[in-house]
Amino acid sequence: MKKKMLSSDVLIPKILAFFAGISVLTTVGIVFVLVFESIGFFREIPIWDFISGTKWTPLFSDPEFGVLPLITGTLLVTVIASIVAIPIGLGSAIYLSEYAQPKVRNVVKPILEILAGIPTIVYGFFALTFVTPVLKFIIPQTEIFNALSAGIVVGIMIIPIISSMSEDAMVAVPASLRNGAYALGSTKLEVAIKIVAPAALSGIIASFVLGLSRAIGETMIVTLAAGNLAHLSFNPLESIQTLTAYIVSVSSGDTRYGSIEYLTIYAVGITLFVMTLVMNILAGYISRKFREEY
């Protein structure tokens, strides 16, 4: 018996370490491929021209390789998504954490999280066939493919991320803090806004950042609803192209392997990787800085 326990104590940590190593090696492999292939691109195109150029036409006869139109398109959709998702997600979290009865919470929260399980291609068709016609009815100058429709639906998609993580952070706040505030005569709203939300701030902000990171990397919704016109514009009613939508359009085309047009996929990919990496580092920093321990 003792021999058996000793063998499991030796074997199990090695198996678990192997699984952890797979995750690390996969990440390292992805970064290596992106960097290695991008080097080939930046040998041909100066990096400053890439990050500061305002025209992106790599597939034209007179190609331009300024990635700013793709970055602004991505950020425009992300800002619209944040305007939709943050108030709704945070409001839902406060309701579920502070106001909802347990029976109501047990029903509403799973239904809300179903949104996270809907395939993004379905969200894309919803944006194109329902949201865009509604927007055109309200604002006639809206183009068929536009950033506003894509941003609204991406925002709907990330609501479960923000609401679920924020609600978990609020539930983790000790009841003694709430009871102390109630003993001093605070209302339920005052407890939620002035006690619970500040105490759970690190988790709430982390949910915002992770939700927006998900919005930056979204592909199918923006490909279907926002169009594929890479031009520098901040008008949400016009067609734009995001970083992910460009990668999809080139990957599914007839671009010759190894050509400079093909290598743009990796240059755009590493740009997207850096943006999401910065967001995740920011989320980790904020979580550590505002973490409360009770």
Coordinates of C-alpha atoms in Angstrom, one line a residue:
M1 CA 0.0 0.0 0.0
K2 CA 2.8 2.4 1.0
K3 CA 4.7 1.5 -2.2
K4 CA 1.6 2.2 -4.3
M5 CA 1.1 5.6 -2.7
L6 CA 4.7 6.5 -3.2
S7 CA 4.6 5.6 -6.8
S8 CA 1.4 7.7 -7.4
D9 CA 3.1 10.6 -5.5
V10 CA 6.0 10.4 -8.0
L11 CA 4.0 9.7 -11.1
I12 CA 1.1 12.1 -10.9
P13 CA 3.2 15.4 -10.5
K14 CA 5.1 14.3 -13.6
I15 CA 1.9 13.8 -15.6
L16 CA 0.5 17.1 -14.5
A17 CA 3.8 18.9 -15.3
F18 CA 3.7 17.3 -18.8
F19 CA 0.2 18.7 -19.3
A20 CA 1.3 22.2 -18.1
G21 CA 4.4 21.9 -20.4
I22 CA 2.1 21.3 -23.5
S23 CA 0.3 24.6 -22.8
V24 CA 3.6 26.5 -22.5
L25 CA 5.2 24.9 -25.6
T26 CA 2.1 25.6 -27.6
T27 CA 2.2 29.3 -26.7
V28 CA 6.0 29.4 -27.4
G29 CA 5.4 27.7 -30.8
I30 CA 2.7 30.2 -31.8
V31 CA 4.9 33.1 -30.9
F32 CA 7.9 31.6 -32.7
V33 CA 5.9 31.0 -36.0
L34 CA 4.5 34.6 -35.9
V35 CA 7.9 36.2 -35.3
F36 CA 9.8 34.0 -37.8
E37 CA 7.3 34.5 -40.6
S38 CA 6.9 38.2 -39.8
I39 CA 10.7 38.7 -40.1
G40 CA 10.4 37.8 -43.8
F41 CA 7.7 40.5 -44.2
F42 CA 9.7 43.2 -42.4
R43 CA 12.8 42.5 -44.5
E44 CA 10.7 43.8 -47.5
I45 CA 8.6 46.5 -45.8
P46 CA 10.1 48.9 -43.2
I47 CA 8.4 48.5 -39.8
W48 CA 7.8 52.3 -39.6
D49 CA 5.9 52.3 -42.9
F50 CA 3.9 49.4 -41.7
I51 CA 2.7 50.9 -38.4
S52 CA 2.3 54.5 -39.6
G53 CA 1.0 54.1 -43.1
T54 CA -2.6 55.1 -43.8
K55 CA -3.3 52.9 -46.9
W56 CA -3.7 49.2 -46.8
T57 CA -3.8 47.7 -50.3
P58 CA -1.4 44.7 -50.4
L59 CA -3.4 42.8 -53.0
F60 CA -3.5 45.7 -55.5
S61 CA -1.1 46.2 -58.4
D62 CA 0.3 49.2 -56.6
P63 CA 0.5 47.8 -53.1
E64 CA 0.5 49.9 -49.9
F65 CA 1.3 48.3 -46.5
G66 CA 0.1 50.8 -43.8
V67 CA -1.8 48.9 -41.2
L68 CA -3.5 51.9 -39.5
P69 CA -6.8 51.3 -41.4
L70 CA -7.0 47.8 -40.0
I71 CA -6.1 48.9 -36.4
T72 CA -8.6 51.8 -36.4
G73 CA -11.3 49.4 -37.8
T74 CA -10.6 47.0 -35.0
L75 CA -10.6 49.6 -32.3
L76 CA -13.8 51.2 -33.6
V77 CA -15.6 47.9 -33.3
T78 CA -14.1 47.3 -29.9
V79 CA -15.2 50.8 -28.6
I80 CA -18.8 50.3 -29.8
A81 CA -18.8 46.8 -28.2
S82 CA -17.6 48.2 -24.9
I83 CA -20.3 50.9 -24.9
V84 CA -22.9 48.1 -25.3
A85 CA -21.4 45.4 -23.1
I86 CA -20.0 47.2 -20.0
P87 CA -23.2 48.9 -18.8
I88 CA -25.4 45.9 -19.5
G89 CA -22.9 43.4 -18.1
L90 CA -22.2 45.3 -15.0
G91 CA -25.8 46.1 -14.4
S92 CA -26.7 42.4 -14.8
A93 CA -23.9 41.5 -12.3
I94 CA -25.1 43.9 -9.7
Y95 CA -28.7 42.7 -10.1
L96 CA -27.7 39.0 -9.8
S97 CA -25.4 39.6 -6.9
E98 CA -27.3 42.0 -4.8
Y99 CA -31.0 42.0 -5.7
A100 CA -32.0 38.7 -7.3
Q101 CA -33.6 36.0 -5.2
P102 CA -31.6 32.7 -5.3
K103 CA -34.3 31.0 -7.4
V104 CA -34.3 33.9 -9.9
R105 CA -30.5 33.9 -10.0
N106 CA -30.3 30.2 -10.6
V107 CA -32.6 30.7 -13.7
V108 CA -31.3 34.0 -15.1
K109 CA -27.6 33.4 -14.9
P110 CA -27.5 30.2 -16.9
I111 CA -29.8 31.8 -19.5
L112 CA -27.5 34.8 -19.7
E113 CA -24.4 32.5 -20.1
I114 CA -26.1 30.7 -23.0
L115 CA -25.1 33.7 -25.1
A116 CA -21.5 32.6 -24.6
G117 CA -22.3 29.3 -26.3
I118 CA -23.8 30.6 -29.5
P119 CA -21.5 30.2 -32.5
T120 CA -20.1 33.5 -33.7
I121 CA -21.2 32.8 -37.2
V122 CA -24.8 32.9 -35.9
Y123 CA -24.1 36.3 -34.3
G124 CA -22.7 37.5 -37.7
F125 CA -25.9 36.6 -39.6
F126 CA -28.0 38.2 -36.8
A127 CA -26.0 41.4 -37.3
L128 CA -26.4 41.3 -41.1
T129 CA -30.0 40.3 -41.3
F130 CA -31.6 41.9 -38.3
V131 CA -29.4 44.6 -36.7
T132 CA -28.3 46.3 -39.9
P133 CA -31.9 46.6 -41.4
V134 CA -33.0 48.2 -38.1
L135 CA -30.1 50.6 -38.2
K136 CA -30.9 51.5 -41.8
F137 CA -34.5 52.2 -40.8
I138 CA -33.4 54.5 -38.0
I139 CA -30.4 56.0 -39.9
P140 CA -31.0 55.7 -43.7
Q141 CA -27.4 56.6 -44.6
T142 CA -26.1 53.4 -42.9
E143 CA -24.2 51.2 -45.3
I144 CA -25.1 47.5 -45.7
F145 CA -21.8 46.6 -44.2
N146 CA -20.9 48.9 -41.3
A147 CA -18.9 49.0 -38.1
L148 CA -21.9 50.0 -35.9
S149 CA -23.9 46.8 -36.5
A150 CA -20.8 44.6 -36.0
G151 CA -19.8 46.5 -32.8
I152 CA -23.3 46.2 -31.3
V153 CA -23.4 42.4 -31.8
V154 CA -19.8 41.9 -30.6
G155 CA -20.9 43.8 -27.5
I156 CA -23.9 41.4 -27.0
M157 CA -21.5 38.5 -27.4
I158 CA -19.2 39.6 -24.6
I159 CA -21.9 40.5 -22.1
P160 CA -21.8 37.0 -20.5
I161 CA -18.0 37.3 -19.9
I162 CA -18.4 40.7 -18.2
S163 CA -21.5 39.8 -16.2
S164 CA -20.4 36.4 -15.1
M165 CA -16.9 37.4 -14.0
S166 CA -18.1 40.6 -12.3
E167 CA -20.9 38.7 -10.5
D168 CA -18.5 36.1 -9.2
A169 CA -16.2 38.9 -7.9
M170 CA -19.2 40.6 -6.1
V171 CA -20.4 37.4 -4.6
A172 CA -16.9 36.8 -3.1
V173 CA -17.1 40.0 -1.1
P174 CA -17.6 39.0 2.5
A175 CA -21.2 39.3 3.9
S176 CA -19.7 41.1 7.0
L177 CA -19.0 44.2 4.8
R178 CA -22.6 44.3 3.6
N179 CA -24.0 43.7 7.1
G180 CA -21.8 46.5 8.5
A181 CA -23.1 48.9 5.9
Y182 CA -26.7 47.9 6.6
A183 CA -26.2 48.3 10.3
L184 CA -25.2 52.0 9.6
G185 CA -28.4 52.6 7.7
S186 CA -27.3 52.2 4.1
T187 CA -29.8 51.3 1.4
K188 CA -29.3 48.3 -0.9
L189 CA -28.2 50.5 -3.7
E190 CA -25.6 52.3 -1.5
V191 CA -24.3 48.9 -0.4
A192 CA -24.0 47.7 -4.0
I193 CA -22.4 50.9 -5.3
K194 CA -20.3 52.1 -2.4
I195 CA -19.3 48.8 -0.7
V196 CA -19.6 45.8 -2.9
A197 CA -18.5 47.3 -6.3
P198 CA -15.3 48.9 -4.8
A199 CA -14.4 45.8 -2.9
A200 CA -14.8 43.7 -6.1
L201 CA -13.1 46.3 -8.3
S202 CA -10.1 44.1 -9.4
G203 CA -12.4 41.3 -10.6
I204 CA -14.7 43.8 -12.3
I205 CA -12.0 45.6 -14.2
A206 CA -10.4 42.3 -15.1
S207 CA -13.7 41.2 -16.6
F208 CA -13.8 44.4 -18.7
V209 CA -10.3 43.9 -20.0
L210 CA -10.8 40.2 -20.8
G211 CA -14.2 41.0 -22.5
L212 CA -12.6 43.7 -24.7
S213 CA -9.7 41.4 -25.5
R214 CA -12.3 38.9 -26.8
A215 CA -13.9 41.7 -28.9
I216 CA -10.5 42.6 -30.4
G217 CA -9.9 39.1 -31.6
E218 CA -13.5 38.4 -32.9
T219 CA -13.5 37.2 -36.5
M220 CA -16.7 35.9 -38.0
I221 CA -19.1 38.7 -36.8
V222 CA -16.9 41.5 -38.2
T223 CA -16.2 39.5 -41.4
L224 CA -19.9 39.2 -42.1
A225 CA -21.3 42.5 -40.8
A226 CA -18.5 45.1 -41.1
G227 CA -17.3 44.3 -44.6
N228 CA -13.9 44.2 -46.1
L229 CA -13.1 47.8 -47.1
A230 CA -9.8 48.8 -45.5
H231 CA -9.8 52.5 -45.3
L232 CA -9.0 55.0 -42.5
S233 CA -12.4 56.0 -41.1
F234 CA -14.0 56.7 -37.7
N235 CA -17.5 56.8 -39.1
P236 CA -19.4 53.7 -37.6
L237 CA -21.9 53.8 -40.4
E238 CA -19.3 53.0 -43.1
S239 CA -17.8 49.7 -44.0
I240 CA -14.4 48.9 -42.4
Q241 CA -12.0 46.0 -42.2
T242 CA -10.5 44.6 -39.0
L243 CA -7.3 42.8 -38.5
T244 CA -9.0 39.4 -38.1
A245 CA -11.3 40.0 -41.1
Y246 CA -8.2 40.7 -43.3
I247 CA -6.5 37.5 -42.2
V248 CA -9.6 35.5 -43.0
S249 CA -10.0 37.1 -46.5
V250 CA -6.3 36.5 -47.5
S251 CA -6.2 33.0 -46.0
S252 CA -9.2 31.9 -48.0
G253 CA -8.0 33.4 -51.3
D254 CA -5.5 32.5 -54.0
T255 CA -2.5 34.3 -52.5
R256 CA 0.7 32.5 -53.4
Y257 CA 2.5 30.9 -50.5
G258 CA 5.7 32.8 -49.5
S259 CA 4.8 36.0 -51.4
I260 CA 4.9 39.4 -49.7
E261 CA 1.1 39.4 -49.9
Y262 CA 1.0 36.0 -48.1
L263 CA 3.4 37.2 -45.4
T264 CA 1.1 40.1 -44.5
I265 CA -1.0 37.5 -42.7
Y266 CA 1.8 37.1 -40.1
A267 CA 2.5 40.8 -39.9
V268 CA -1.1 41.5 -39.2
G269 CA -1.3 38.5 -36.9
I270 CA 1.6 39.6 -34.7
T271 CA 0.0 43.1 -34.5
L272 CA -3.2 41.5 -33.2
F273 CA -1.1 39.3 -30.8
V274 CA 0.7 42.4 -29.4
M275 CA -2.7 44.2 -28.9
T276 CA -4.3 41.3 -27.0
L277 CA -1.1 40.7 -25.0
V278 CA -1.0 44.3 -23.8
M279 CA -4.7 44.0 -22.8
N280 CA -4.0 40.8 -20.8
I281 CA -0.9 42.3 -19.1
L282 CA -3.0 45.3 -18.2
A283 CA -5.7 43.1 -16.8
G284 CA -3.1 41.2 -14.6
Y285 CA -1.6 44.5 -13.4
I286 CA -5.0 46.0 -12.5
S287 CA -6.1 42.8 -10.7
R288 CA -2.9 42.8 -8.6
K289 CA -3.0 46.5 -7.8
F290 CA -6.7 46.6 -6.7
R291 CA -6.9 43.2 -5.1
E292 CA -8.5 43.2 -1.7
E293 CA -7.8 40.4 0.7
Y294 CA -10.1 39.7 3.6

